Amino acid sequence: MKKKIIITLSRVFPVTHSRRGEPTGFASKLASGEKKHTIRSNYDLWKVNAEKMERGKFYLSIRQWSGKPYNSPQVEIAQIHKPIGVQSVELYYHYSTDTVTAVIDGYEWSGCIETLLAHNDGLAEGDFKEWFFGKDPKEDKVFKGGIIHFTDFRY
């Protein structure tokens, strides 16, 4: 019997976002293949989890909170039994140009990477930027983490 690895996706935008409380639509976007990945700060943990799944003794249980996060039951919205992909990512917000660039597995991306990352994460570009860097950031910022891929797509 396989053991499960749990990951939760936000059902609604977090309280720190200007769209707080509105549905993210992640469950339907995941089901339709529009949400190809999620981005998390704990790259090392997800690299280990991906290796466990590669060995075939684990599967991914994708869940959402039924109500308030951490204060309500989780509801499983999908299972993934094939290996997942994990890529390291550094997102850079550039205040002077109000743009985002990325370094994925050591390769520097610019241009339309913010649009592509946002779309594949199931978010509009502005929502993506605010999710990772807050509303109207007043300085350069950096986010470091990992991209957890639900499909065979890789950057």
PDB file of N, CA, C and O in Angstrom, residues 61-136:
ATOM      1  N   SER A  61      -1.442  13.515  -2.425  1.00  0.00           N
ATOM      2  CA  SER A  61      -2.835  13.831  -2.135  1.00  0.00           C
ATOM      3  C   SER A  61      -2.948  15.361  -2.135  1.00  0.00           C
ATOM      4  O   SER A  61      -2.392  16.026  -1.260  1.00  0.00           O
ATOM      5  N   ILE A  62      -3.659  15.891  -3.130  1.00  0.00           N
ATOM      6  CA  ILE A  62      -3.821  17.336  -3.248  1.00  0.00           C
ATOM      7  C   ILE A  62      -5.135  17.709  -2.578  1.00  0.00           C
ATOM      8  O   ILE A  62      -6.179  17.158  -2.918  1.00  0.00           O
ATOM      9  N   ARG A  63      -5.056  18.650  -1.649  1.00  0.00           N
ATOM     10  CA  ARG A  63      -6.219  18.977  -0.833  1.00  0.00           C
ATOM     11  C   ARG A  63      -6.454  20.482  -0.752  1.00  0.00           C
ATOM     12  O   ARG A  63      -5.580  21.276  -1.075  1.00  0.00           O
ATOM     13  N   GLN A  64      -7.658  20.805  -0.279  1.00  0.00           N
ATOM     14  CA  GLN A  64      -8.017  22.178   0.057  1.00  0.00           C
ATOM     15  C   GLN A  64      -8.711  22.151   1.411  1.00  0.00           C
ATOM     16  O   GLN A  64      -9.318  21.153   1.782  1.00  0.00           O
ATOM     17  N   TRP A  65      -8.639  23.265   2.121  1.00  0.00           N
ATOM     18  CA  TRP A  65      -9.381  23.396   3.370  1.00  0.00           C
ATOM     19  C   TRP A  65     -10.849  23.583   3.027  1.00  0.00           C
ATOM     20  O   TRP A  65     -11.186  24.304   2.097  1.00  0.00           O
ATOM     21  N   SER A  66     -11.719  22.959   3.782  1.00  0.00           N
ATOM     22  CA  SER A  66     -13.160  23.097   3.520  1.00  0.00           C
ATOM     23  C   SER A  66     -13.676  24.463   3.953  1.00  0.00           C
ATOM     24  O   SER A  66     -14.692  24.941   3.465  1.00  0.00           O
ATOM     25  N   GLY A  67     -12.988  25.085   4.883  1.00  0.00           N
ATOM     26  CA  GLY A  67     -13.358  26.408   5.378  1.00  0.00           C
ATOM     27  C   GLY A  67     -12.103  27.217   5.647  1.00  0.00           C
ATOM     28  O   GLY A  67     -11.214  27.287   4.808  1.00  0.00           O
ATOM     29  N   LYS A  68     -12.011  27.763   6.841  1.00  0.00           N
ATOM     30  CA  LYS A  68     -10.859  28.578   7.211  1.00  0.00           C
ATOM     31  C   LYS A  68      -9.593  27.717   7.276  1.00  0.00           C
ATOM     32  O   LYS A  68      -9.596  26.650   7.914  1.00  0.00           O
ATOM     33  N   PRO A  69      -8.499  28.142   6.630  1.00  0.00           N
ATOM     34  CA  PRO A  69      -7.262  27.363   6.661  1.00  0.00           C
ATOM     35  C   PRO A  69      -6.791  27.059   8.084  1.00  0.00           C
ATOM     36  O   PRO A  69      -6.856  27.912   8.961  1.00  0.00           O
ATOM     37  N   TYR A  70      -6.366  25.821   8.288  1.00  0.00           N
ATOM     38  CA  TYR A  70      -5.848  25.305   9.552  1.00  0.00           C
ATOM     39  C   TYR A  70      -6.923  25.171  10.645  1.00  0.00           C
ATOM     40  O   TYR A  70      -6.626  24.732  11.744  1.00  0.00           O
ATOM     41  N   ASN A  71      -8.156  25.569  10.344  1.00  0.00           N
ATOM     42  CA  ASN A  71      -9.248  25.475  11.318  1.00  0.00           C
ATOM     43  C   ASN A  71     -10.471  24.769  10.749  1.00  0.00           C
ATOM     44  O   ASN A  71     -11.585  24.982  11.232  1.00  0.00           O
ATOM     45  N   SER A  72     -10.275  23.978   9.704  1.00  0.00           N
ATOM     46  CA  SER A  72     -11.378  23.237   9.098  1.00  0.00           C
ATOM     47  C   SER A  72     -10.820  21.957   8.483  1.00  0.00           C
ATOM     48  O   SER A  72      -9.619  21.864   8.230  1.00  0.00           O
ATOM     49  N   PRO A  73     -11.679  20.979   8.244  1.00  0.00           N
ATOM     50  CA  PRO A  73     -11.206  19.738   7.615  1.00  0.00           C
ATOM     51  C   PRO A  73     -10.678  19.993   6.197  1.00  0.00           C
ATOM     52  O   PRO A  73     -11.123  20.906   5.507  1.00  0.00           O
ATOM     53  N   GLN A  74      -9.729  19.150   5.804  1.00  0.00           N
ATOM     54  CA  GLN A  74      -9.229  19.196   4.430  1.00  0.00           C
ATOM     55  C   GLN A  74     -10.067  18.273   3.558  1.00  0.00           C
ATOM     56  O   GLN A  74     -10.525  17.227   4.008  1.00  0.00           O
ATOM     57  N   VAL A  75     -10.234  18.677   2.293  1.00  0.00           N
ATOM     58  CA  VAL A  75     -10.972  17.893   1.308  1.00  0.00           C
ATOM     59  C   VAL A  75      -9.999  17.546   0.182  1.00  0.00           C
ATOM     60  O   VAL A  75      -9.362  18.440  -0.389  1.00  0.00           O
ATOM     61  N   GLU A  76      -9.880  16.250  -0.129  1.00  0.00           N
ATOM     62  CA  GLU A  76      -8.998  15.848  -1.220  1.00  0.00           C
ATOM     63  C   GLU A  76      -9.650  16.204  -2.557  1.00  0.00           C
ATOM     64  O   GLU A  76     -10.804  15.882  -2.801  1.00  0.00           O
ATOM     65  N   ILE A  77      -8.898  16.890  -3.431  1.00  0.00           N
ATOM     66  CA  ILE A  77      -9.416  17.272  -4.740  1.00  0.00           C
ATOM     67  C   ILE A  77      -8.749  16.497  -5.879  1.00  0.00           C
ATOM     68  O   ILE A  77      -9.259  16.489  -6.992  1.00  0.00           O
ATOM     69  N   ALA A  78      -7.617  15.857  -5.591  1.00  0.00           N
ATOM     70  CA  ALA A  78      -6.938  15.055  -6.624  1.00  0.00           C
ATOM     71  C   ALA A  78      -5.874  14.178  -5.983  1.00  0.00           C
ATOM     72  O   ALA A  78      -5.429  14.439  -4.864  1.00  0.00           O
ATOM     73  N   GLN A  79      -5.496  13.144  -6.720  1.00  0.00           N
ATOM     74  CA  GLN A  79      -4.367  12.295  -6.350  1.00  0.00           C
ATOM     75  C   GLN A  79      -3.450  12.187  -7.558  1.00  0.00           C
ATOM     76  O   GLN A  79      -3.924  12.098  -8.694  1.00  0.00           O
ATOM     77  N   ILE A  80      -2.162  12.188  -7.297  1.00  0.00           N
ATOM     78  CA  ILE A  80      -1.177  11.966  -8.360  1.00  0.00           C
ATOM     79  C   ILE A  80      -0.331  10.776  -7.940  1.00  0.00           C
ATOM     80  O   ILE A  80       0.298  10.791  -6.878  1.00  0.00           O
ATOM     81  N   HIS A  81      -0.330   9.733  -8.785  1.00  0.00           N
ATOM     82  CA  HIS A  81       0.398   8.512  -8.471  1.00  0.00           C
ATOM     83  C   HIS A  81       1.693   8.380  -9.266  1.00  0.00           C
ATOM     84  O   HIS A  81       2.504   7.514  -8.958  1.00  0.00           O
ATOM     85  N   LYS A  82       1.875   9.224 -10.264  1.00  0.00           N
ATOM     86  CA  LYS A  82       3.140   9.193 -11.016  1.00  0.00           C
ATOM     87  C   LYS A  82       4.104  10.183 -10.374  1.00  0.00           C
ATOM     88  O   LYS A  82       3.681  11.053  -9.605  1.00  0.00           O
ATOM     89  N   PRO A  83       5.389  10.064 -10.653  1.00  0.00           N
ATOM     90  CA  PRO A  83       6.347  10.992 -10.047  1.00  0.00           C
ATOM     91  C   PRO A  83       6.045  12.455 -10.407  1.00  0.00           C
ATOM     92  O   PRO A  83       5.589  12.751 -11.507  1.00  0.00           O
ATOM     93  N   ILE A  84       6.294  13.329  -9.447  1.00  0.00           N
ATOM     94  CA  ILE A  84       6.151  14.765  -9.680  1.00  0.00           C
ATOM     95  C   ILE A  84       7.522  15.342  -9.999  1.00  0.00           C
ATOM     96  O   ILE A  84       8.544  14.708  -9.734  1.00  0.00           O
ATOM     97  N   GLY A  85       7.540  16.519 -10.559  1.00  0.00           N
ATOM     98  CA  GLY A  85       8.795  17.208 -10.812  1.00  0.00           C
ATOM     99  C   GLY A  85       8.956  18.362  -9.845  1.00  0.00           C
ATOM    100  O   GLY A  85       7.971  18.979  -9.435  1.00  0.00           O
ATOM    101  N   VAL A  86      10.190  18.638  -9.473  1.00  0.00           N
ATOM    102  CA  VAL A  86      10.484  19.776  -8.602  1.00  0.00           C
ATOM    103  C   VAL A  86      11.679  20.521  -9.189  1.00  0.00           C
ATOM    104  O   VAL A  86      12.698  19.913  -9.491  1.00  0.00           O
ATOM    105  N   GLN A  87      11.501  21.819  -9.376  1.00  0.00           N
ATOM    106  CA  GLN A  87      12.588  22.670  -9.866  1.00  0.00           C
ATOM    107  C   GLN A  87      12.820  23.789  -8.864  1.00  0.00           C
ATOM    108  O   GLN A  87      11.863  24.327  -8.296  1.00  0.00           O
ATOM    109  N   SER A  88      14.086  24.136  -8.642  1.00  0.00           N
ATOM    110  CA  SER A  88      14.370  25.270  -7.763  1.00  0.00           C
ATOM    111  C   SER A  88      14.007  26.559  -8.496  1.00  0.00           C
ATOM    112  O   SER A  88      14.114  26.645  -9.720  1.00  0.00           O
ATOM    113  N   VAL A  89      13.542  27.539  -7.716  1.00  0.00           N
ATOM    114  CA  VAL A  89      13.151  28.810  -8.328  1.00  0.00           C
ATOM    115  C   VAL A  89      13.528  29.963  -7.403  1.00  0.00           C
ATOM    116  O   VAL A  89      13.411  29.857  -6.180  1.00  0.00           O
ATOM    117  N   GLU A  90      14.017  31.018  -8.003  1.00  0.00           N
ATOM    118  CA  GLU A  90      14.216  32.293  -7.329  1.00  0.00           C
ATOM    119  C   GLU A  90      13.457  33.318  -8.146  1.00  0.00           C
ATOM    120  O   GLU A  90      13.694  33.467  -9.344  1.00  0.00           O
ATOM    121  N   LEU A  91      12.495  33.989  -7.503  1.00  0.00           N
ATOM    122  CA  LEU A  91      11.713  35.033  -8.159  1.00  0.00           C
ATOM    123  C   LEU A  91      12.229  36.380  -7.679  1.00  0.00           C
ATOM    124  O   LEU A  91      12.393  36.588  -6.471  1.00  0.00           O
ATOM    125  N   TYR A  92      12.475  37.275  -8.617  1.00  0.00           N
ATOM    126  CA  TYR A  92      12.994  38.603  -8.288  1.00  0.00           C
ATOM    127  C   TYR A  92      11.991  39.657  -8.733  1.00  0.00           C
ATOM    128  O   TYR A  92      11.644  39.725  -9.915  1.00  0.00           O
ATOM    129  N   TYR A  93      11.542  40.463  -7.774  1.00  0.00           N
ATOM    130  CA  TYR A  93      10.694  41.607  -8.102  1.00  0.00           C
ATOM    131  C   TYR A  93      11.597  42.825  -8.220  1.00  0.00           C
ATOM    132  O   TYR A  93      12.378  43.129  -7.322  1.00  0.00           O
ATOM    133  N   HIS A  94      11.478  43.522  -9.363  1.00  0.00           N
ATOM    134  CA  HIS A  94      12.283  44.715  -9.642  1.00  0.00           C
ATOM    135  C   HIS A  94      11.374  45.936  -9.517  1.00  0.00           C
ATOM    136  O   HIS A  94      10.531  46.179 -10.383  1.00  0.00           O
ATOM    137  N   TYR A  95      11.579  46.680  -8.444  1.00  0.00           N
ATOM    138  CA  TYR A  95      10.726  47.829  -8.147  1.00  0.00           C
ATOM    139  C   TYR A  95      10.774  48.875  -9.255  1.00  0.00           C
ATOM    140  O   TYR A  95       9.739  49.406  -9.663  1.00  0.00           O
ATOM    141  N   SER A  96      11.955  49.163  -9.779  1.00  0.00           N
ATOM    142  CA  SER A  96      12.096  50.243 -10.764  1.00  0.00           C
ATOM    143  C   SER A  96      11.313  49.990 -12.047  1.00  0.00           C
ATOM    144  O   SER A  96      10.869  50.923 -12.710  1.00  0.00           O
ATOM    145  N   THR A  97      11.116  48.719 -12.403  1.00  0.00           N
ATOM    146  CA  THR A  97      10.390  48.381 -13.634  1.00  0.00           C
ATOM    147  C   THR A  97       9.059  47.677 -13.366  1.00  0.00           C
ATOM    148  O   THR A  97       8.330  47.374 -14.309  1.00  0.00           O
ATOM    149  N   ASP A  98       8.773  47.383 -12.085  1.00  0.00           N
ATOM    150  CA  ASP A  98       7.562  46.666 -11.687  1.00  0.00           C
ATOM    151  C   ASP A  98       7.432  45.351 -12.452  1.00  0.00           C
ATOM    152  O   ASP A  98       6.375  44.997 -12.965  1.00  0.00           O
ATOM    153  N   THR A  99       8.545  44.632 -12.547  1.00  0.00           N
ATOM    154  CA  THR A  99       8.573  43.363 -13.276  1.00  0.00           C
ATOM    155  C   THR A  99       9.143  42.262 -12.389  1.00  0.00           C
ATOM    156  O   THR A  99       9.775  42.527 -11.367  1.00  0.00           O
ATOM    157  N   VAL A 100       8.922  41.032 -12.831  1.00  0.00           N
ATOM    158  CA  VAL A 100       9.440  39.854 -12.147  1.00  0.00           C
ATOM    159  C   VAL A 100      10.317  39.082 -13.121  1.00  0.00           C
ATOM    160  O   VAL A 100       9.938  38.869 -14.272  1.00  0.00           O
ATOM    161  N   THR A 101      11.484  38.678 -12.648  1.00  0.00           N
ATOM    162  CA  THR A 101      12.320  37.751 -13.400  1.00  0.00           C
ATOM    163  C   THR A 101      12.510  36.512 -12.521  1.00  0.00           C
ATOM    164  O   THR A 101      12.177  36.518 -11.333  1.00  0.00           O
ATOM    165  N   ALA A 102      13.024  35.456 -13.123  1.00  0.00           N
ATOM    166  CA  ALA A 102      13.164  34.202 -12.380  1.00  0.00           C
ATOM    167  C   ALA A 102      14.450  33.492 -12.756  1.00  0.00           C
ATOM    168  O   ALA A 102      14.932  33.601 -13.883  1.00  0.00           O
ATOM    169  N   VAL A 103      14.982  32.767 -11.791  1.00  0.00           N
ATOM    170  CA  VAL A 103      16.069  31.829 -12.024  1.00  0.00           C
ATOM    171  C   VAL A 103      15.505  30.463 -11.660  1.00  0.00           C
ATOM    172  O   VAL A 103      15.136  30.215 -10.514  1.00  0.00           O
ATOM    173  N   ILE A 104      15.399  29.592 -12.671  1.00  0.00           N
ATOM    174  CA  ILE A 104      14.830  28.259 -12.481  1.00  0.00           C
ATOM    175  C   ILE A 104      15.910  27.231 -12.777  1.00  0.00           C
ATOM    176  O   ILE A 104      16.464  27.201 -13.879  1.00  0.00           O
ATOM    177  N   ASP A 105      16.224  26.418 -11.778  1.00  0.00           N
ATOM    178  CA  ASP A 105      17.311  25.433 -11.882  1.00  0.00           C
ATOM    179  C   ASP A 105      18.592  26.075 -12.411  1.00  0.00           C
ATOM    180  O   ASP A 105      19.303  25.505 -13.244  1.00  0.00           O
ATOM    181  N   GLY A 106      18.874  27.291 -11.943  1.00  0.00           N
ATOM    182  CA  GLY A 106      20.111  27.982 -12.303  1.00  0.00           C
ATOM    183  C   GLY A 106      20.067  28.753 -13.602  1.00  0.00           C
ATOM    184  O   GLY A 106      21.014  29.449 -13.946  1.00  0.00           O
ATOM    185  N   TYR A 107      18.974  28.649 -14.358  1.00  0.00           N
ATOM    186  CA  TYR A 107      18.847  29.344 -15.640  1.00  0.00           C
ATOM    187  C   TYR A 107      18.026  30.611 -15.447  1.00  0.00           C
ATOM    188  O   TYR A 107      16.913  30.561 -14.935  1.00  0.00           O
ATOM    189  N   GLU A 108      18.580  31.752 -15.860  1.00  0.00           N
ATOM    190  CA  GLU A 108      17.901  33.033 -15.684  1.00  0.00           C
ATOM    191  C   GLU A 108      16.894  33.281 -16.802  1.00  0.00           C
ATOM    192  O   GLU A 108      17.216  33.209 -17.971  1.00  0.00           O
ATOM    193  N   TRP A 109      15.651  33.567 -16.397  1.00  0.00           N
ATOM    194  CA  TRP A 109      14.563  33.862 -17.318  1.00  0.00           C
ATOM    195  C   TRP A 109      14.160  35.322 -17.159  1.00  0.00           C
ATOM    196  O   TRP A 109      14.137  35.851 -16.065  1.00  0.00           O
ATOM    197  N   SER A 110      13.820  35.945 -18.239  1.00  0.00           N
ATOM    198  CA  SER A 110      13.261  37.302 -18.178  1.00  0.00           C
ATOM    199  C   SER A 110      12.183  37.382 -19.254  1.00  0.00           C
ATOM    200  O   SER A 110      11.735  36.379 -19.759  1.00  0.00           O
ATOM    201  N   GLY A 111      11.777  38.583 -19.601  1.00  0.00           N
ATOM    202  CA  GLY A 111      10.751  38.717 -20.631  1.00  0.00           C
ATOM    203  C   GLY A 111       9.397  38.344 -20.094  1.00  0.00           C
ATOM    204  O   GLY A 111       8.932  38.908 -19.117  1.00  0.00           O
ATOM    205  N   CYS A 112       8.763  37.350 -20.689  1.00  0.00           N
ATOM    206  CA  CYS A 112       7.382  36.996 -20.334  1.00  0.00           C
ATOM    207  C   CYS A 112       7.300  35.898 -19.266  1.00  0.00           C
ATOM    208  O   CYS A 112       6.246  35.295 -19.089  1.00  0.00           O
ATOM    209  N   ILE A 113       8.383  35.647 -18.528  1.00  0.00           N
ATOM    210  CA  ILE A 113       8.360  34.549 -17.554  1.00  0.00           C
ATOM    211  C   ILE A 113       7.303  34.762 -16.488  1.00  0.00           C
ATOM    212  O   ILE A 113       6.648  33.815 -16.061  1.00  0.00           O
ATOM    213  N   GLU A 114       7.069  36.017 -16.062  1.00  0.00           N
ATOM    214  CA  GLU A 114       6.046  36.269 -15.050  1.00  0.00           C
ATOM    215  C   GLU A 114       4.678  35.823 -15.548  1.00  0.00           C
ATOM    216  O   GLU A 114       3.923  35.177 -14.832  1.00  0.00           O
ATOM    217  N   THR A 115       4.358  36.130 -16.798  1.00  0.00           N
ATOM    218  CA  THR A 115       3.077  35.738 -17.375  1.00  0.00           C
ATOM    219  C   THR A 115       2.963  34.217 -17.455  1.00  0.00           C
ATOM    220  O   THR A 115       1.936  33.640 -17.092  1.00  0.00           O
ATOM    221  N   LEU A 116       4.021  33.553 -17.910  1.00  0.00           N
ATOM    222  CA  LEU A 116       4.015  32.098 -18.047  1.00  0.00           C
ATOM    223  C   LEU A 116       3.916  31.413 -16.680  1.00  0.00           C
ATOM    224  O   LEU A 116       3.105  30.500 -16.493  1.00  0.00           O
ATOM    225  N   LEU A 117       4.732  31.846 -15.716  1.00  0.00           N
ATOM    226  CA  LEU A 117       4.673  31.263 -14.375  1.00  0.00           C
ATOM    227  C   LEU A 117       3.296  31.462 -13.758  1.00  0.00           C
ATOM    228  O   LEU A 117       2.729  30.543 -13.170  1.00  0.00           O
ATOM    229  N   ALA A 118       2.751  32.674 -13.882  1.00  0.00           N
ATOM    230  CA  ALA A 118       1.433  32.974 -13.314  1.00  0.00           C
ATOM    231  C   ALA A 118       0.370  32.074 -13.932  1.00  0.00           C
ATOM    232  O   ALA A 118      -0.419  31.446 -13.218  1.00  0.00           O
ATOM    233  N   HIS A 119       0.341  31.991 -15.255  1.00  0.00           N
ATOM    234  CA  HIS A 119      -0.668  31.175 -15.946  1.00  0.00           C
ATOM    235  C   HIS A 119      -0.573  29.710 -15.521  1.00  0.00           C
ATOM    236  O   HIS A 119      -1.590  29.082 -15.201  1.00  0.00           O
ATOM    237  N   ASN A 120       0.648  29.165 -15.513  1.00  0.00           N
ATOM    238  CA  ASN A 120       0.827  27.752 -15.164  1.00  0.00           C
ATOM    239  C   ASN A 120       0.577  27.484 -13.679  1.00  0.00           C
ATOM    240  O   ASN A 120       0.374  26.344 -13.278  1.00  0.00           O
ATOM    241  N   ASP A 121       0.581  28.547 -12.866  1.00  0.00           N
ATOM    242  CA  ASP A 121       0.271  28.426 -11.448  1.00  0.00           C
ATOM    243  C   ASP A 121      -1.214  28.670 -11.187  1.00  0.00           C
ATOM    244  O   ASP A 121      -1.670  28.579 -10.047  1.00  0.00           O
ATOM    245  N   GLY A 122      -1.977  28.999 -12.228  1.00  0.00           N
ATOM    246  CA  GLY A 122      -3.415  29.197 -12.106  1.00  0.00           C
ATOM    247  C   GLY A 122      -3.824  30.589 -11.662  1.00  0.00           C
ATOM    248  O   GLY A 122      -4.926  30.782 -11.156  1.00  0.00           O
ATOM    249  N   LEU A 123      -2.942  31.562 -11.869  1.00  0.00           N
ATOM    250  CA  LEU A 123      -3.204  32.930 -11.431  1.00  0.00           C
ATOM    251  C   LEU A 123      -3.051  33.923 -12.577  1.00  0.00           C
ATOM    252  O   LEU A 123      -2.294  33.678 -13.519  1.00  0.00           O
ATOM    253  N   ALA A 124      -3.736  35.051 -12.462  1.00  0.00           N
ATOM    254  CA  ALA A 124      -3.496  36.172 -13.360  1.00  0.00           C
ATOM    255  C   ALA A 124      -2.160  36.806 -12.957  1.00  0.00           C
ATOM    256  O   ALA A 124      -1.723  36.682 -11.812  1.00  0.00           O
ATOM    257  N   GLU A 125      -1.514  37.475 -13.876  1.00  0.00           N
ATOM    258  CA  GLU A 125      -0.190  38.037 -13.639  1.00  0.00           C
ATOM    259  C   GLU A 125      -0.153  38.954 -12.405  1.00  0.00           C
ATOM    260  O   GLU A 125       0.727  38.843 -11.563  1.00  0.00           O
ATOM    261  N   GLY A 126      -1.109  39.855 -12.288  1.00  0.00           N
ATOM    262  CA  GLY A 126      -1.138  40.765 -11.141  1.00  0.00           C
ATOM    263  C   GLY A 126      -1.344  40.037  -9.827  1.00  0.00           C
ATOM    264  O   GLY A 126      -0.728  40.381  -8.809  1.00  0.00           O
ATOM    265  N   ASP A 127      -2.218  39.022  -9.841  1.00  0.00           N
ATOM    266  CA  ASP A 127      -2.452  38.225  -8.634  1.00  0.00           C
ATOM    267  C   ASP A 127      -1.201  37.445  -8.236  1.00  0.00           C
ATOM    268  O   ASP A 127      -0.880  37.317  -7.055  1.00  0.00           O
ATOM    269  N   PHE A 128      -0.494  36.933  -9.225  1.00  0.00           N
ATOM    270  CA  PHE A 128       0.744  36.192  -8.985  1.00  0.00           C
ATOM    271  C   PHE A 128       1.766  37.096  -8.309  1.00  0.00           C
ATOM    272  O   PHE A 128       2.363  36.720  -7.293  1.00  0.00           O
ATOM    273  N   LYS A 129       1.971  38.274  -8.858  1.00  0.00           N
ATOM    274  CA  LYS A 129       2.948  39.218  -8.306  1.00  0.00           C
ATOM    275  C   LYS A 129       2.594  39.571  -6.860  1.00  0.00           C
ATOM    276  O   LYS A 129       3.442  39.564  -5.976  1.00  0.00           O
ATOM    277  N   GLU A 130       1.301  39.851  -6.616  1.00  0.00           N
ATOM    278  CA  GLU A 130       0.879  40.206  -5.263  1.00  0.00           C
ATOM    279  C   GLU A 130       0.995  39.020  -4.315  1.00  0.00           C
ATOM    280  O   GLU A 130       1.322  39.183  -3.137  1.00  0.00           O
ATOM    281  N   TRP A 131       0.712  37.815  -4.786  1.00  0.00           N
ATOM    282  CA  TRP A 131       0.796  36.607  -3.961  1.00  0.00           C
ATOM    283  C   TRP A 131       2.201  36.459  -3.381  1.00  0.00           C
ATOM    284  O   TRP A 131       2.376  36.119  -2.206  1.00  0.00           O
ATOM    285  N   PHE A 132       3.221  36.701  -4.209  1.00  0.00           N
ATOM    286  CA  PHE A 132       4.604  36.470  -3.779  1.00  0.00           C
ATOM    287  C   PHE A 132       5.301  37.697  -3.210  1.00  0.00           C
ATOM    288  O   PHE A 132       6.240  37.559  -2.421  1.00  0.00           O
ATOM    289  N   PHE A 133       4.859  38.891  -3.602  1.00  0.00           N
ATOM    290  CA  PHE A 133       5.585  40.097  -3.191  1.00  0.00           C
ATOM    291  C   PHE A 133       4.729  41.131  -2.468  1.00  0.00           C
ATOM    292  O   PHE A 133       5.226  42.186  -2.096  1.00  0.00           O
ATOM    293  N   GLY A 134       3.452  40.856  -2.270  1.00  0.00           N
ATOM    294  CA  GLY A 134       2.575  41.788  -1.574  1.00  0.00           C
ATOM    295  C   GLY A 134       2.013  42.850  -2.507  1.00  0.00           C
ATOM    296  O   GLY A 134       2.411  42.971  -3.662  1.00  0.00           O
ATOM    297  N   LYS A 135       1.091  43.618  -1.976  1.00  0.00           N
ATOM    298  CA  LYS A 135       0.443  44.676  -2.755  1.00  0.00           C
ATOM    299  C   LYS A 135       1.343  45.902  -2.793  1.00  0.00           C
ATOM    300  O   LYS A 135       1.800  46.365  -1.765  1.00  0.00           O
ATOM    301  N   ASP A 136       1.611  46.410  -3.979  1.00  0.00           N
ATOM    302  CA  ASP A 136       2.413  47.617  -4.192  1.00  0.00           C
ATOM    303  C   ASP A 136       3.743  47.607  -3.439  1.00  0.00           C
ATOM    304  O   ASP A 136       4.009  48.490  -2.614  1.00  0.00           O
TER     305      ASP A 136
END
